[in-house]
Every structure is written in structure tokens, then in C-alpha cells.
mmCIF file of C-alpha atoms in Angstrom:
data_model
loop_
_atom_site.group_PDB
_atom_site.id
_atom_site.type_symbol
_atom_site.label_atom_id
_atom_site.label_comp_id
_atom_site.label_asym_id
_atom_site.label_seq_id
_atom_site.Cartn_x
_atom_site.Cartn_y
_atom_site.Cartn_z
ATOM 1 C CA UNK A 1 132.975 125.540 7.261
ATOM 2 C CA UNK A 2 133.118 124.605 3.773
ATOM 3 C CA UNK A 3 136.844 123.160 2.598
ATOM 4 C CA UNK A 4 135.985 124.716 -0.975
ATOM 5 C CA UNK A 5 134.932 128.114 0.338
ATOM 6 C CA UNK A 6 138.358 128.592 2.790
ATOM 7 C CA UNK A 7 139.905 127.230 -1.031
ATOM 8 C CA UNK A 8 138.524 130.318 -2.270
ATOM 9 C CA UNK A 9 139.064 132.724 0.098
ATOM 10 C CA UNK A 10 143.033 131.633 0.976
ATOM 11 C CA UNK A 11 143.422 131.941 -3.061
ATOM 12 C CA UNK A 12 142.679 135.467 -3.217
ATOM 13 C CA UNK A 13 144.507 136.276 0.297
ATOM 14 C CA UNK A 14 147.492 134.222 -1.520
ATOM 15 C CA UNK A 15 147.108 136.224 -4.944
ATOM 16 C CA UNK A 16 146.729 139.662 -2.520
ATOM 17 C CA UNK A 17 150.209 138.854 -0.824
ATOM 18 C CA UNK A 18 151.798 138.330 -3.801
ATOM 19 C CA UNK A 19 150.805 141.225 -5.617
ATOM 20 C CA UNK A 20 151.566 143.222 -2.243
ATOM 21 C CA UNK A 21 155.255 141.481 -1.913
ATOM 22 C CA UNK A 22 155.800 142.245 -5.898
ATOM 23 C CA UNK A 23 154.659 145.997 -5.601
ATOM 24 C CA UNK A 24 156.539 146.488 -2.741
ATOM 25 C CA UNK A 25 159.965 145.281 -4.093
ATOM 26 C CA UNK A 26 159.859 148.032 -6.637
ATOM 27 C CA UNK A 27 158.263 151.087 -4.699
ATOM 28 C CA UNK A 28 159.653 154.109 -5.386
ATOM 29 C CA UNK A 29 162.063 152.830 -8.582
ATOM 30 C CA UNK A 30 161.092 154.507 -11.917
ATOM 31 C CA UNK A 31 161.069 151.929 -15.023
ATOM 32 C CA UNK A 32 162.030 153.422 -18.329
ATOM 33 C CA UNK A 33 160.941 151.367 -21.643
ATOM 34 C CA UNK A 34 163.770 151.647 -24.499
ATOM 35 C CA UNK A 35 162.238 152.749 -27.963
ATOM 36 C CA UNK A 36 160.828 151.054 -30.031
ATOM 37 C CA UNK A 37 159.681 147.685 -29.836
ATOM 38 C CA UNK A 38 159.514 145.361 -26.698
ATOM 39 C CA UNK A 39 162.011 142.594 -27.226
ATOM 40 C CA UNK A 40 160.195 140.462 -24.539
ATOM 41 C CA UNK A 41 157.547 138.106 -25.397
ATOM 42 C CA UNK A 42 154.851 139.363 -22.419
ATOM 43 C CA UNK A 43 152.355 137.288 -23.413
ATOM 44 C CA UNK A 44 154.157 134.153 -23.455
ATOM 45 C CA UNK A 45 155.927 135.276 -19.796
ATOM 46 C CA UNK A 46 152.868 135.853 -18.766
ATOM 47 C CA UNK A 47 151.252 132.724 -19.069
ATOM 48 C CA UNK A 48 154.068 131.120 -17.626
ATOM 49 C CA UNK A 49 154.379 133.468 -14.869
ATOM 50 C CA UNK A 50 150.409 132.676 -14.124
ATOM 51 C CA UNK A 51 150.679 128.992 -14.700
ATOM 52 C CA UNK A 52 153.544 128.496 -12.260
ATOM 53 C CA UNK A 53 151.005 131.141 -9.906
ATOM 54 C CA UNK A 54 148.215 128.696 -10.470
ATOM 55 C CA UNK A 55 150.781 125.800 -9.547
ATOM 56 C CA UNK A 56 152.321 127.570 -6.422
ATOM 57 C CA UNK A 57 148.459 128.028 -5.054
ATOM 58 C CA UNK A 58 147.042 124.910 -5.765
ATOM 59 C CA UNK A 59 149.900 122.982 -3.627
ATOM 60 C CA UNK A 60 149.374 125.163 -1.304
ATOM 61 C CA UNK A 61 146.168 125.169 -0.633
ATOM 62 C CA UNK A 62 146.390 121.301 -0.792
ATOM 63 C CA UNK A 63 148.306 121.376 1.789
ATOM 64 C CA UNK A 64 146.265 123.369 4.380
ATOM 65 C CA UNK A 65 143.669 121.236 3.223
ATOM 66 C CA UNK A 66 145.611 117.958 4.085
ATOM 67 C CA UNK A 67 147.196 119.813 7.584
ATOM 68 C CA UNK A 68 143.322 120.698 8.808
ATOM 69 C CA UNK A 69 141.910 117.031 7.715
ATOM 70 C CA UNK A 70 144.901 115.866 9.815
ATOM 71 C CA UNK A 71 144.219 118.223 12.666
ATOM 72 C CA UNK A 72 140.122 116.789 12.950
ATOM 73 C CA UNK A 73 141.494 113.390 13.004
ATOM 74 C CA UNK A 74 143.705 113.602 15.479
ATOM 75 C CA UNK A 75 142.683 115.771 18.602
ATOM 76 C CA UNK A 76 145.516 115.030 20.459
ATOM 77 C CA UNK A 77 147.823 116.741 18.194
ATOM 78 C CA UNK A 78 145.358 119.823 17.791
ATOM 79 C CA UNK A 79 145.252 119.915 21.587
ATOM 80 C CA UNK A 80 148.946 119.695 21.884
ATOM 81 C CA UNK A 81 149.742 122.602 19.032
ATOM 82 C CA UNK A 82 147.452 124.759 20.668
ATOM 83 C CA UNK A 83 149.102 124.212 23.984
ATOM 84 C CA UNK A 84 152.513 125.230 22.341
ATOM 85 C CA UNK A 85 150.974 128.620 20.482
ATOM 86 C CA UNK A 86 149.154 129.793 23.358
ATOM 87 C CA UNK A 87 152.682 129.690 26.030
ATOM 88 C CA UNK A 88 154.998 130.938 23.769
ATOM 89 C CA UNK A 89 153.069 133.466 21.925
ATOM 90 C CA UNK A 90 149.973 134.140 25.191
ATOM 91 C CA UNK A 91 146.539 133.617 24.290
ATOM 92 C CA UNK A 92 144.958 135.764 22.359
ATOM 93 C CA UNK A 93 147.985 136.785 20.327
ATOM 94 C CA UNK A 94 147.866 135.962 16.902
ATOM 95 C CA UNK A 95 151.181 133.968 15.258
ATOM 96 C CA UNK A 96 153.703 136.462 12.920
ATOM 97 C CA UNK A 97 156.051 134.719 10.449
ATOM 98 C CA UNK A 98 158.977 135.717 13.159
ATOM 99 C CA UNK A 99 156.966 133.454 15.497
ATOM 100 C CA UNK A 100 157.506 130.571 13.796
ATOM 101 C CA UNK A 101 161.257 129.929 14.884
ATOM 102 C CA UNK A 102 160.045 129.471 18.104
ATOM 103 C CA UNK A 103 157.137 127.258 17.877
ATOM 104 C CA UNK A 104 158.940 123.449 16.957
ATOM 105 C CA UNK A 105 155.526 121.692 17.507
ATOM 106 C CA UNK A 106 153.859 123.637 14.835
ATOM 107 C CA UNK A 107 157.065 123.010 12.658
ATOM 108 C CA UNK A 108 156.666 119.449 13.342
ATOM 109 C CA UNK A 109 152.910 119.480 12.081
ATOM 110 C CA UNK A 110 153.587 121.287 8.838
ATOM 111 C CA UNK A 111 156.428 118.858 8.241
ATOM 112 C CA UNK A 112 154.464 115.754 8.786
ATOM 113 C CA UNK A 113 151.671 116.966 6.969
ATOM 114 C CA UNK A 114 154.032 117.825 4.272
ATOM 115 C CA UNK A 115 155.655 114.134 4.772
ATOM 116 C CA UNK A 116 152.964 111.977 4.899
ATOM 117 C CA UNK A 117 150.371 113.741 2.347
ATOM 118 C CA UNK A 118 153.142 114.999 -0.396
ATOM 119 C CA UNK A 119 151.317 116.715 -2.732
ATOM 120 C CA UNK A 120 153.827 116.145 -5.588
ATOM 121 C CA UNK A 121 154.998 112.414 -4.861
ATOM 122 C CA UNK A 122 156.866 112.138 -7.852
ATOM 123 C CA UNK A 123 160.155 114.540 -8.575
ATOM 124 C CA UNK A 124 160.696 114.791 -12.449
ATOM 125 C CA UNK A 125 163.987 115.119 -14.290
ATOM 126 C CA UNK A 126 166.268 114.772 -17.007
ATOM 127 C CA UNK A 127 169.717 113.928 -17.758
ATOM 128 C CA UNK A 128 171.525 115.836 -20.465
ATOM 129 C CA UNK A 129 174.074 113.593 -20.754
ATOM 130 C CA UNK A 130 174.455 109.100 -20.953
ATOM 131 C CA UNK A 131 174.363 107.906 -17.425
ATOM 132 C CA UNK A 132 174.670 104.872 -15.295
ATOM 133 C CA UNK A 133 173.287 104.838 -12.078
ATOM 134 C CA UNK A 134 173.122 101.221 -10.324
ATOM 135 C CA UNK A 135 174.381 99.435 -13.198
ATOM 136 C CA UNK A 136 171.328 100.854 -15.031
ATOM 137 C CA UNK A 137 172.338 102.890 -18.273
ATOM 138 C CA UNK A 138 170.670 105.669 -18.747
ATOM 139 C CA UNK A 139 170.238 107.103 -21.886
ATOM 140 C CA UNK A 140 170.383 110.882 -21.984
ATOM 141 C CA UNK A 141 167.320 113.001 -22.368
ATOM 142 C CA UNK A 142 165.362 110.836 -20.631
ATOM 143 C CA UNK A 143 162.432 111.797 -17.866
ATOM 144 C CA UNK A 144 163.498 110.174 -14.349
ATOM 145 C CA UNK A 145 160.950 109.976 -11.856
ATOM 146 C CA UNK A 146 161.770 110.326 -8.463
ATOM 147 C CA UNK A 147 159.389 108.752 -5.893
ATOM 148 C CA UNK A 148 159.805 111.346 -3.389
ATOM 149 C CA UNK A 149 156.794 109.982 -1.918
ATOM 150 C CA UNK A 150 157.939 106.533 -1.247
ATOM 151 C CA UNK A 151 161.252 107.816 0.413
ATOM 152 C CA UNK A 152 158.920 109.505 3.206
ATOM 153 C CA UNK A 153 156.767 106.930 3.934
ATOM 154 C CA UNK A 154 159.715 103.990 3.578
ATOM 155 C CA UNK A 155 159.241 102.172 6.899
ATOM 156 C CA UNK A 156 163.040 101.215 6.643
ATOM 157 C CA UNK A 157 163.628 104.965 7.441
ATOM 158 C CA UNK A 158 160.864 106.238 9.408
ATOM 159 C CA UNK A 159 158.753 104.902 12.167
ATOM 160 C CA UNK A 160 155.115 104.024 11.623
ATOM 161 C CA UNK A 161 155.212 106.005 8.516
ATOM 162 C CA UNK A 162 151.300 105.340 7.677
ATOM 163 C CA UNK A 163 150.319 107.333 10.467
ATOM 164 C CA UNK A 164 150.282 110.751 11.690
ATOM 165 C CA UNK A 165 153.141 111.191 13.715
ATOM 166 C CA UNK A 166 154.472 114.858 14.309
ATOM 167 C CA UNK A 167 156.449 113.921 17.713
ATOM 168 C CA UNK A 168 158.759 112.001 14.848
ATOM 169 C CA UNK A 169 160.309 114.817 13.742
ATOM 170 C CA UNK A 170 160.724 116.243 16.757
ATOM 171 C CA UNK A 171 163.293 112.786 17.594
ATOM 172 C CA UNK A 172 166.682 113.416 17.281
ATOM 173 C CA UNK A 173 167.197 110.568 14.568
ATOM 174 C CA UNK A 174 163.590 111.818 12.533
ATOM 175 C CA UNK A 175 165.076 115.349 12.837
ATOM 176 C CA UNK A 176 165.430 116.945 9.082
ATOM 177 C CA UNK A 177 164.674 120.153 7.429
ATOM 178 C CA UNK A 178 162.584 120.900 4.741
ATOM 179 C CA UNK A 179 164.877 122.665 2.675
ATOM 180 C CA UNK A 180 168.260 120.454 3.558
ATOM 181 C CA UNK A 181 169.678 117.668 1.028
ATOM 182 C CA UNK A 182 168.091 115.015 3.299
ATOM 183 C CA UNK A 183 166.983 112.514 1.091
ATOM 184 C CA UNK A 184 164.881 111.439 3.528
ATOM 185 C CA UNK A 185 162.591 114.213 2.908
ATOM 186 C CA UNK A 186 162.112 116.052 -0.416
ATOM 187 C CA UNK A 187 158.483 118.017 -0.264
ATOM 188 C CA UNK A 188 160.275 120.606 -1.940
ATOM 189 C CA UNK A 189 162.826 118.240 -3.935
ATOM 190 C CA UNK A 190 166.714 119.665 -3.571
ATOM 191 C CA UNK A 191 169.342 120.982 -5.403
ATOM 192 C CA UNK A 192 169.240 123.785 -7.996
ATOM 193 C CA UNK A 193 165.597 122.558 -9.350
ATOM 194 C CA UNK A 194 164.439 122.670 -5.914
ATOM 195 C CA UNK A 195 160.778 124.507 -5.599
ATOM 196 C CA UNK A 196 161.785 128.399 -5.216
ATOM 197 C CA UNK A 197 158.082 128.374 -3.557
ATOM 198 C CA UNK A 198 159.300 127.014 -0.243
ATOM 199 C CA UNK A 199 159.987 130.795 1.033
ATOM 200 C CA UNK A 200 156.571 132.005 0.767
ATOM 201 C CA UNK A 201 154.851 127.921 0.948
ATOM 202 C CA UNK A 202 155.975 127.278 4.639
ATOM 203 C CA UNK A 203 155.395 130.539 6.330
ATOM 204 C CA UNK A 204 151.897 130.402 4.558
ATOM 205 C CA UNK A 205 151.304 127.217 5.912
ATOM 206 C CA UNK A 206 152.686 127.865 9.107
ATOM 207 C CA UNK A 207 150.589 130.972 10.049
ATOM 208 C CA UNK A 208 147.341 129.583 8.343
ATOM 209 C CA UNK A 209 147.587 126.634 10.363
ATOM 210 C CA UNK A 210 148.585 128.427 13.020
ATOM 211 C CA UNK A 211 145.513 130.815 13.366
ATOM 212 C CA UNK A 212 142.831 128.549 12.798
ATOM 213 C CA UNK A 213 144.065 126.374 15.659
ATOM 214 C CA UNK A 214 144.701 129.693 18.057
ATOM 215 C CA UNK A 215 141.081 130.730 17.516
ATOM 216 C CA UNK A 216 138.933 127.549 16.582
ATOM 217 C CA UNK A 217 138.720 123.889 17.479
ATOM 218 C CA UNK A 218 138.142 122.261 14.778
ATOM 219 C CA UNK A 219 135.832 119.274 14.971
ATOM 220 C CA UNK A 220 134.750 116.457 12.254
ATOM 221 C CA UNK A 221 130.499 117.779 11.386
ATOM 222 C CA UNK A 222 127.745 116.679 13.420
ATOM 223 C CA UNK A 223 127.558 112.418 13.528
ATOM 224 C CA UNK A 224 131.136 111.898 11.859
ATOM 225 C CA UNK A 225 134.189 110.655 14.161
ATOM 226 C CA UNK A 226 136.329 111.412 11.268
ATOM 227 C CA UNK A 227 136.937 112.963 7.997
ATOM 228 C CA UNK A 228 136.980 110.872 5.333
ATOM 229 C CA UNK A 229 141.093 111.260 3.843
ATOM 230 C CA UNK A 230 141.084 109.092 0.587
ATOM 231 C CA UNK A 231 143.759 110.443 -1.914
ATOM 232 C CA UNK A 232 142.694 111.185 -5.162
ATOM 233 C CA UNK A 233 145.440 110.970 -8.051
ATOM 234 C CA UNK A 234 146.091 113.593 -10.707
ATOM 235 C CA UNK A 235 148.158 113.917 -13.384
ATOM 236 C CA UNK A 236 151.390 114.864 -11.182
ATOM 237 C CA UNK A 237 149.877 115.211 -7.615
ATOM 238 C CA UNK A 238 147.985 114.059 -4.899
ATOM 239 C CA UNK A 239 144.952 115.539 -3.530
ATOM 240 C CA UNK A 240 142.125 114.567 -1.016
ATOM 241 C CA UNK A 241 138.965 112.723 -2.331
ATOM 242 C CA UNK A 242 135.982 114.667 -0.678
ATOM 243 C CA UNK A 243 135.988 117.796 0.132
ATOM 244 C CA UNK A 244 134.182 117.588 3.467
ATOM 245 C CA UNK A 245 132.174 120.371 5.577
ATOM 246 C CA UNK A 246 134.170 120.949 8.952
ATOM 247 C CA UNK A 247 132.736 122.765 12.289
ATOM 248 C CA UNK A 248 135.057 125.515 13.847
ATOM 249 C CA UNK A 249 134.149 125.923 17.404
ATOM 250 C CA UNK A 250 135.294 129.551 18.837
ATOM 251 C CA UNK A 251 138.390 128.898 21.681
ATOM 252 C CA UNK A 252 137.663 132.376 22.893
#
């Protein structure tokens, strides 16, 4: 299967559910317009509704990306997660977002996906105020940088960060959350600029992983041990080089 086609077709399942969720949040209420003019810019909303849209999909869909190049590579983890999904859940029955509480294995893949191929590496911010921070001053207004990245893949902190690893967070001492002030761990970075994506992100990336592992094995194309997983480098994320053609084998 073609990694740009499934890019396509999880972008309009992705737009689909969020149009659904949206619609559904305000069946049955009745919206009336005061008179006269709208004192809303809609246009301008708009764009910035679609471009943080556009954002909120294209991390996304990184990110299956990176968690299926993962998955090729390394058999033994495919082998395992499939294992997990079909004793809890029975074979044959497909994984529900309430699933996912009880599946740590698949957690554990998502997270090291998410750890070791961060598709944002780099947390931006500002300071409204003069700071000093390590006997640095820093001045305010200015546009700090945080190498989220670096702090997941810091062999000081984890172990064998360079490879693939999802048993890690399934240590006691490798155990964080995605969404705790772990700074450890930041796919999402923390705080009150945290990504508001992570509700809809995770279980997305949970299921979708989920599924194609329940009902395919998914193997590297005919004469290739591997898929090729060079990072490419954008303006503010990471992304993988080639898009490469993958075979899905039926499990059924």
C-alpha cells in the first residue's frame, strides 16, 4: 500500500470526524444572529481555524506514518502488539477508543513512536517579561526554543534512546504520560500552551494503529529488509524522507 494514498484517505476520515464531533456538539440548539452586522471577522477565523486544521492533520498523519515505518522494522514489536490486541479485545474484534485503557503495549508503541520520531522537536515561546534563567538574561519578547526533541532522546535519561524501544516505557523508571509535566517527555509540550490536539491526536493514533495491526501484517515490499527512515527537516517539524510502498498481508 501506498504511504501517500493511506495520507489521503486518513485526511478525509480525520476531516469527516471532525465535522461529525463539531455537528454533533450543537444538535438540536437553535443559533440566532443579532441584527445587523456580524461583529466577527469569519474570514480571518476561518483561516485560522483551517490552518491550525491543516496543522492538527499533518502531525498526525506524520505520526501514523512514523508508528507503521516503525512497526515494518521491527517485527518483534508488531508480533508482540498484536499478541496484546487479540487477548484482551479476541480476535476478530476491532479496537474502540474505550479499549485503549486496557491495552498498555499499544500505549507503549504510540508513546515511543511519539518519543523517538517527535514530529515538532522544537517547543517555541516567549517571555513577556526580563528573565534570567541559568545566569542567562533574557530579554523579554524574545522566541525560546525548546529542544523537546533532545530531552527524549538524552541518553542521560533514557536507555538506548536511538532505538526503538516500547518495553521502556512500560519500566517503572521510563514510565511517563503524555499529557503529565514530565519533562522528560513533551510530544505535546505542557502547561497552558500545551497542544489542545492531544484529545482527539492519541485516540486517532491509537485505533489507526491499532486496526491495521489487528487485520494486516505489515511487511517491508518485495526484496527490502527494511524501510528506509531518514528524517527530512522542515521549517518547524520532522518528517520521513521517502515515502515508501508497504505490503499488508491479511491476518484473517
Amino acid at each position: 500500500m501506498d504511504f501517500f494514498l493511506l495520507e489521503k484517505t486518513i485526511l478525509g476520515l480525520f476531516v469527516a470526524v471532525f465535522v461529525a464531533i463539531a455537528i454533533s456538539k450543537h444538535c438540536g440548539k437553535k443559533f440566532k444572529l443579532p441584527p445587523g452586522p456580524i461583529p466577527v471577522p469569519v474570514f480571518r477565523n476561518w483561516l485560522q481555524v483551517s490552518d491550525d486544521l491543516n496543522h492538527a492533520i499533518d502531525t498526525t498523519l506524520s505520526s501514523i506514518e512514523w508508528g507503521i515505518a516503525e512497526l515494518v522494522n521491527h517485527p518483534e514489536s508488531q508480533k508482540k502488539l498484536r499478541e496484546e490486541l487479540d487477548t484482551v479485545l479476541g480476535r476478530g474484534v476491532q479496537i474502540t477508543e474505550p479499549d485503549i485503557q486496557k491495552l498498555p503495549y499499544l500505549q507503549a508503541v504510540i508513546k515511543e513512536t511519539l518519543r523517538l520520531r517527535m514530529t515538532i522537536p522544537l517547543l517555541s515561546h516567549m517571555n513577556l517579561k526580563d528573565a534570567k534563567l541559568s545566569g542567562f538574561d533574557i530579554p523579554a519578547e524574545s522566541k525560546i526554543l525548546v529542544n523537546a526533541w533532545w530531552l527524549a532522546n538524552n541518553p542521560a535519561i533514557w536507555k538506548k534512546p536511538e532505538e526503538f524501544r516500547p518495553e521502556s516505557f512500560l519500566e517503572e523508571e521510563s514510565k511517563v504520560e503524555v499529557n503529565w509535566n514530565d519533562f522528560r517527555y513533551l510530544p505535546f509540550g505542557v502547561g497552558r500552551r500545551s497542544c489542545p490536539g492531544i484529545i482527539l491526536a492519541l485516540p486517532i493514533l491509537c485505533i489507526t494503529i491499532g486496526r491495521l495491526v489487528q487485520n494486516f501484517e505489515l511487511l517491508p515490499p518485495p526484496g527490502q529488509s527494511k524501510l528506509d527512515t531518514l528524517e527530512k527537516c522542515e521549517q518547524f517539524s520532522l518528517h520521513i524522507l521517502k515515502h515508501s510502498t508497504i505490503v499488508m498481508k491479511p491476518t484473517a
